[in-house]
Every structure is written in C-alpha cells, then in structure tokens.
Coordinates of C-alpha atoms in Angstrom, one line a residue:
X11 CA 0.0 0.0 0.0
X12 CA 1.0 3.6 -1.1
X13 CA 0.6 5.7 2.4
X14 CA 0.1 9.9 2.2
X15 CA 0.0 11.6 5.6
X16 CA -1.8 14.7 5.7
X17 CA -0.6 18.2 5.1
X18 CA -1.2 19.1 9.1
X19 CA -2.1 16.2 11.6
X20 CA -1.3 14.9 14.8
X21 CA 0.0 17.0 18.0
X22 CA -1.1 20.6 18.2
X23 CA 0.4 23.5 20.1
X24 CA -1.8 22.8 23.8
X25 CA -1.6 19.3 23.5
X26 CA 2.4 19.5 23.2
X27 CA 2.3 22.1 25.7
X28 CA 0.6 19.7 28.4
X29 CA 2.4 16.4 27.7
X30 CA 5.6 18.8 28.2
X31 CA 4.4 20.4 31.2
X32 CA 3.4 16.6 32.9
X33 CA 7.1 15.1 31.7
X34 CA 8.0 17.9 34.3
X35 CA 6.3 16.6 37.4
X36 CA 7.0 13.1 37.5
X37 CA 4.2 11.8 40.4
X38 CA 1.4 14.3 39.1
X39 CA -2.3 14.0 39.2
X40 CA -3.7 15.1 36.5
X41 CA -7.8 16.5 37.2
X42 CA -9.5 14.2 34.9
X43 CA -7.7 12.6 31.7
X44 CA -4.7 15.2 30.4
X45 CA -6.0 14.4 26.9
X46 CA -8.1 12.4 25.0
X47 CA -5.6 9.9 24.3
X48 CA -5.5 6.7 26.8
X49 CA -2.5 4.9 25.2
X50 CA -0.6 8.6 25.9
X51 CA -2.3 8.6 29.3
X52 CA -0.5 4.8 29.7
X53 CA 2.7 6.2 28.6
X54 CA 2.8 9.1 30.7
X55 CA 1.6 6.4 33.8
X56 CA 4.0 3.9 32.9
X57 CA 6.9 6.5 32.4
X58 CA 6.5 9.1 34.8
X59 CA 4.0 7.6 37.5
X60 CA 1.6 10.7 36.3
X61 CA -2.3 9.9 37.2
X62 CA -5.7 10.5 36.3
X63 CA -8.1 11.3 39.6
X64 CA -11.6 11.9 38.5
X65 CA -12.2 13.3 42.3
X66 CA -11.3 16.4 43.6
X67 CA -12.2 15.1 47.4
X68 CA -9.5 12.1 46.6
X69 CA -6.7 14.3 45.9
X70 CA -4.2 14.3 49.2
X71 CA -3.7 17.8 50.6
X72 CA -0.2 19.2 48.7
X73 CA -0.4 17.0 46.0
X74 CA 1.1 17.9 42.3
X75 CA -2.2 18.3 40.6
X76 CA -2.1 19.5 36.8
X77 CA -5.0 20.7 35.0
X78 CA -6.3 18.9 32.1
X79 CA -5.9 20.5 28.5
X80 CA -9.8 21.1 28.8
X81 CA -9.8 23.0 31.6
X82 CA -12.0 22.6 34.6
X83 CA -15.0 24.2 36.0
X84 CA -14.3 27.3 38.0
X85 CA -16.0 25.8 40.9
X86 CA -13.5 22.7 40.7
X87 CA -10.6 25.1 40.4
X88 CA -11.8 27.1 44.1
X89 CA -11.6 23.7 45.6
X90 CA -8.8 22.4 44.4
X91 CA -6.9 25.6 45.9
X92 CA -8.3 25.3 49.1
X93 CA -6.1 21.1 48.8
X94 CA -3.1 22.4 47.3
X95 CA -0.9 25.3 45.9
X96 CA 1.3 23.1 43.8
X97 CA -1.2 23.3 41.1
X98 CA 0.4 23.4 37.0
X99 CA -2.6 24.5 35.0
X100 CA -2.0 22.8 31.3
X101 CA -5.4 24.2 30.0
X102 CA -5.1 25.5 26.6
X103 CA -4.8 29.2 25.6
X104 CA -7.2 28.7 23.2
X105 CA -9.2 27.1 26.1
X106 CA -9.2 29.6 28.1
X107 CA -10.0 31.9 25.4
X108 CA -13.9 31.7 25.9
X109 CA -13.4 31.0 29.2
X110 CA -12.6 34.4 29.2
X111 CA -15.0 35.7 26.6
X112 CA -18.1 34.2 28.8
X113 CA -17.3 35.7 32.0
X114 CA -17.0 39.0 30.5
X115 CA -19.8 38.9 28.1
X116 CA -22.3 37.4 30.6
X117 CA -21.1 39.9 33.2
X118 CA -22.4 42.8 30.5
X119 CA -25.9 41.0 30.0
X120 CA -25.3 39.3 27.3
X121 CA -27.2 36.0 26.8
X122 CA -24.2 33.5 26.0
X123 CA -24.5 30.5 23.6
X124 CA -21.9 28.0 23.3
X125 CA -21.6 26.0 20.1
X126 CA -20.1 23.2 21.5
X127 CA -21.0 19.5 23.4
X128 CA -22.3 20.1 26.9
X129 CA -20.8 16.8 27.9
X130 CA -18.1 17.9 26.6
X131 CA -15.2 19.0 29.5
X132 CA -13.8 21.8 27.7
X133 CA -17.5 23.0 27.4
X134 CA -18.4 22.8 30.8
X135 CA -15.1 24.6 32.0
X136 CA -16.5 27.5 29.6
X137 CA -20.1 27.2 30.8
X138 CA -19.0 27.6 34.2
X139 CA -17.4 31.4 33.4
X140 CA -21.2 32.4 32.8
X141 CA -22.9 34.5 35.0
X142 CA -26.0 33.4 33.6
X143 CA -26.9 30.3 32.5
X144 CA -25.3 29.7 28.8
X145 CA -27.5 28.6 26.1
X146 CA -25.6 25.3 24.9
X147 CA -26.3 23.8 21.5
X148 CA -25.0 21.2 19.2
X149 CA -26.1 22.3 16.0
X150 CA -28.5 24.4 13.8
X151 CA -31.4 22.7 14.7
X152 CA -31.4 22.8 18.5
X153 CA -30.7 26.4 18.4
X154 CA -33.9 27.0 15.9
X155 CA -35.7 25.6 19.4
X156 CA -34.3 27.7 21.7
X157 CA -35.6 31.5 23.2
X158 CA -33.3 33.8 21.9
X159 CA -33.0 37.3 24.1
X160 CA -31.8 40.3 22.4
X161 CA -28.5 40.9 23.0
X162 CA -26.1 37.2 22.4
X163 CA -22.9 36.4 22.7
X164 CA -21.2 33.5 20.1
X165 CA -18.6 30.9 21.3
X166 CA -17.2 28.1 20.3
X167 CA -15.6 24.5 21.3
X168 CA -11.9 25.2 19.8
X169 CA -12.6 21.6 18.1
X170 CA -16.1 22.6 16.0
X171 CA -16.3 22.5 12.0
X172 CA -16.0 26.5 11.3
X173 CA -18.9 25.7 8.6
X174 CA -21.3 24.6 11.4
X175 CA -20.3 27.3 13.4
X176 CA -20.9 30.0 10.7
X177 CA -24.7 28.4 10.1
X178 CA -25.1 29.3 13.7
X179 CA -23.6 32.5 13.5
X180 CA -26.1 33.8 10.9
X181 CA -29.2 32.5 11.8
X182 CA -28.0 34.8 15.4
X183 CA -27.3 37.9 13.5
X184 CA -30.4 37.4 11.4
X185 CA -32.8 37.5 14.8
X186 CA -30.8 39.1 17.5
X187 CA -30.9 43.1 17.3
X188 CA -27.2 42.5 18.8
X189 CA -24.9 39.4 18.2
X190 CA -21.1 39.5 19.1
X191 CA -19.4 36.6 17.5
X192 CA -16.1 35.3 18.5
X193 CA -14.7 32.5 16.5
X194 CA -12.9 30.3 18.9
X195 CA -12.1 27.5 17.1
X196 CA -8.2 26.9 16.9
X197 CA -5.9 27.5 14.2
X198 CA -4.7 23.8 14.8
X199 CA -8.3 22.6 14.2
X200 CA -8.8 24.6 11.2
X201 CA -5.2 23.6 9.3
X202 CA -6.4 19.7 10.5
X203 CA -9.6 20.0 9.2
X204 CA -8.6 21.2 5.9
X205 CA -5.5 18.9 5.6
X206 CA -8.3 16.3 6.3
X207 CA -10.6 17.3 3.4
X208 CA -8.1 17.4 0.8
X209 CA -6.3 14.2 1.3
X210 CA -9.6 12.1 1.2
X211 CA -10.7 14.2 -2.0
X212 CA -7.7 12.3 -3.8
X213 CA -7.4 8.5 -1.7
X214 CA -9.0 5.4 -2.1
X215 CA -9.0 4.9 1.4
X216 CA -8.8 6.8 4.6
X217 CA -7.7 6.5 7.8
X218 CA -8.0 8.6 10.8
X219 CA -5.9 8.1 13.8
X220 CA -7.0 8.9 17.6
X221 CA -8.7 8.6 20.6
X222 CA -12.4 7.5 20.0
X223 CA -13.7 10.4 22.6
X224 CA -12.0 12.6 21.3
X225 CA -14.3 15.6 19.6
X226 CA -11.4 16.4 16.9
X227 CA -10.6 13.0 16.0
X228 CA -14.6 12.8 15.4
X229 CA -14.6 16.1 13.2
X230 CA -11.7 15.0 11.1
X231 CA -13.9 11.3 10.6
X232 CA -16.7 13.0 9.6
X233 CA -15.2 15.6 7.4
X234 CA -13.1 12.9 5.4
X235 CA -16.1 10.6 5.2
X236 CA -17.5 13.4 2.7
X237 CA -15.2 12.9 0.9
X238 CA -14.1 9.3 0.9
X239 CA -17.0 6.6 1.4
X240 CA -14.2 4.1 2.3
X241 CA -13.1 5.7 5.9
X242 CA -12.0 4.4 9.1
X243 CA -11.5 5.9 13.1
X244 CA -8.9 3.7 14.9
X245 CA -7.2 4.3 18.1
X246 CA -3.8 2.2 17.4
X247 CA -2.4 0.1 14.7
X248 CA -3.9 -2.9 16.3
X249 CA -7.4 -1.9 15.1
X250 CA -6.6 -2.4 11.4
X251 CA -7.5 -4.9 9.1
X252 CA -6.0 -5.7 6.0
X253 CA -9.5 -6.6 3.9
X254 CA -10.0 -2.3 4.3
X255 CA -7.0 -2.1 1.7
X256 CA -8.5 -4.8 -0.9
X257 CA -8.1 -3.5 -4.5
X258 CA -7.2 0.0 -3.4
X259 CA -3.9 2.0 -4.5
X260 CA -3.3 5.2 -2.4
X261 CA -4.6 5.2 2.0
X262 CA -4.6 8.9 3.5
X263 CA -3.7 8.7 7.3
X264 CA -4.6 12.0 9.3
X265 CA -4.7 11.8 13.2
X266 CA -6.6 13.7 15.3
X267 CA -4.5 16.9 17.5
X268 CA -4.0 14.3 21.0
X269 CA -2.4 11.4 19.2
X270 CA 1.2 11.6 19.6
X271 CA 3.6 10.1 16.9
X272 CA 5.0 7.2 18.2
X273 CA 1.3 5.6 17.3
X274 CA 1.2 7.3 14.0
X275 CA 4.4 6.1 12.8
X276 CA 2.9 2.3 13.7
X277 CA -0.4 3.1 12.3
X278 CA 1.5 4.1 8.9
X279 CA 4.4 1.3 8.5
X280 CA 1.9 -1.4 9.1
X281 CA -0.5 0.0 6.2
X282 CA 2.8 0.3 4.0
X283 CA 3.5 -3.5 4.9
X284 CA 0.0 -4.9 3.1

C-alpha cells in the first residue's frame, strides 16, 4: 500500500504544551484525563508515574495536581486551591479563550450561547465562566428551538467545524438586534480539518488516527467521510484490518490533534506493509 499523511495532523500546540508540562512533574495527578488519548495517558503512567483522579475530594492535601488540557469548571478550580498550591494548569490558551469571553460577556448582560457538546469538559469549563446560564447547542437545529434574548454572545468549542459554526452565527445575526461573535475554534483545528478534506478528496482509502472520545478525532472522521466513502477511526495500529485495503492503490492517514507520533508512525508502516 502507497501511504500519504496529511498536510497538518497529529499533536497541536496545547496538546504539546501539556504532555511537556506533565514530563516535568514526575508523580502528578492530572484532574480528569490530560488528553483524550489513553495509550498517551499509559505512557505518561508507565513512564513518569503521572495519574488520572476523576475526584477532587480524593486528591491528598499538597499534591502535584495538573490541570487537564480542557480545563475545569471554576468551581472545581476554588476547591482544588483550598487542597493544594502546587497546582500546573496545562489548560489551553485557546481554552481559556472563551473562558474568558463568557465571564465578561455574561457579566455585561449578554445571553451566552456556546456551540459546543455540553458533555463535553472543555464545554463545561467555559459554561461555568457564565454569570448566567449559557444557552448550549450542538447544531442548527437545537438552536432554531431555543428562546433567543436580544442581546447574544457567540462561542465556540476550539474543536467545531467552522462551517457549522458559521450556520449558527447567521441565523443569530439574522434575529438578534445585537450578536457578538467570536470565532474560537483553533488555528490547529482549522489547518487539521482542511488537511483532512483534501487528502480524502484524492485517496481510495482513509484512515483517521486517535482517541475514539475525542471531539477532533470525530470532526476529522466526519469531514473525510464526505469525501471518501471508504473511511476508518482507529485508536492504534492494532485496530486495522488488512480486507480495508483490498483493490485500493493510495490510503490517507490524518490523526486527530491528542495522538502523539509514536502511534502514528505504527499506524502508517503497518498499512505500508500490506
């Protein structure tokens, strides 16, 4: 099999950032998985004794505790001060972006609506910012059933498809008599996304490389299944099977912005070796 990686894939700037920042505090916690990776969370477990606690109430007073890439709630973040002050906060900038957005926004009356998943983490550390309660939805649809006030305030998840986000963003400027948009979807998830879309415009087959609750690993899936009818989500190399390549000439690999390389470079060699 002839294997072409994507223009952009793989590791972006917050994810690097945070794998970096746990390396350096060897017997961490992290608050709730670093990234949506497991065989990265393994490695950084197996390597440098670093661990995922769920709990905020389990974490021993003084611990290391380092913040997920998602953020947390601000809630979470009072009490965990009140446990410890060795706290490393490896939330992304471009996390903290609404974050930051919301709390101001909401504090000048504006109704705030997050286009996002509200199971999300990342979107309940931004929901929590709110001084009022945020108007969450997933799509078009779900917003066309929502009471609208005058005066909104766009965000986004920094791992939403910009097209989605721009459907929303007009149908709000359309019926709002004020609507302040503020695109914060990453420059990492827009280069991935596009990488993404051209590769499976020109392959026979497609294969996307990541954590399977991970939302940019979904988005890159669903973008290159457009595109390619013949595409596949796998976590590791060990998820592949040989009958996908049947008769085909040219696989696209992308990977989603928490899979590190060490499972790419797998991924791709044991395509190359049908």
């Amino acid at each position: 099999m002839e294997v072409k990686l994507a223009k952009n894939y793989g590791f972006c700037f917050g994810v690097k950032r945070a794998i970096e920042l746990a390396e350096k505090k060897p017997n961490g916690i992290t608050l709730g998985p670093l990234i949506h990776n497991d065989k990265e969370i393994n490695r950084l477990k197996e390597k440098f004794n670093v661990v995922v606690n769920e709990n905020i109430q389990e974490i021993p007073k003084k611990a290391e505790v380092i913040i997920r890439t998602h953020g947390i709630p601000k809630q979470d973040l009072q009490k965990l001060k009140e446990k410890t002050n060795n706290i490393t906060d490896a939330t992304c900038p471009y996390v903290t972006k609404p974050q930051k957005i919301c709390e101001d926004m909401s504090a000048k009356g504006y109704q705030i609506v997050i286009f996002g998943d509200m199971k999300h983490p990342e979107v309940k550390g931004v929901m929590s910012y709110c001084d009022n309660e945020p108007l969450v939805v997933e799509d078009l649809e779900s917003l066309k059933k929502a009471k609208l006030r005058d005066k909104v305030a766009l965000v986004s998840q920094t791992t939403k498809n910009i097209n989605l986000f721009l459907e929303i963003a007009n149908y709000l400027i359309s019926r709002c008599s004020e609507c302040r948009v503020f695109n914060t979807i990453c420059n990492a998830t827009f280069d991935n996304q596009d990488s993404a879309r051209n590769l499976a415009k020109e392959v026979d087959v497609m294969v996307i490389v990541g954590g399977k609750n991970s939302s940019n690993t979904k988005q890159l899936y669903n973008i290159s299944k457009e595109y390619c009818k013949d595409c596949y989500l796998i976590e590791d190399f060990s998820e592949l099977d040989s009958k996908w390549f049947l008769e085909k000439q040219l696989c696209g690999v992308t990977a989603g912005a928490s899979t590190p390389n060490w499972i790419i470079d797998k991924v791709v060699n044991t395509i190359k070796s049908y």
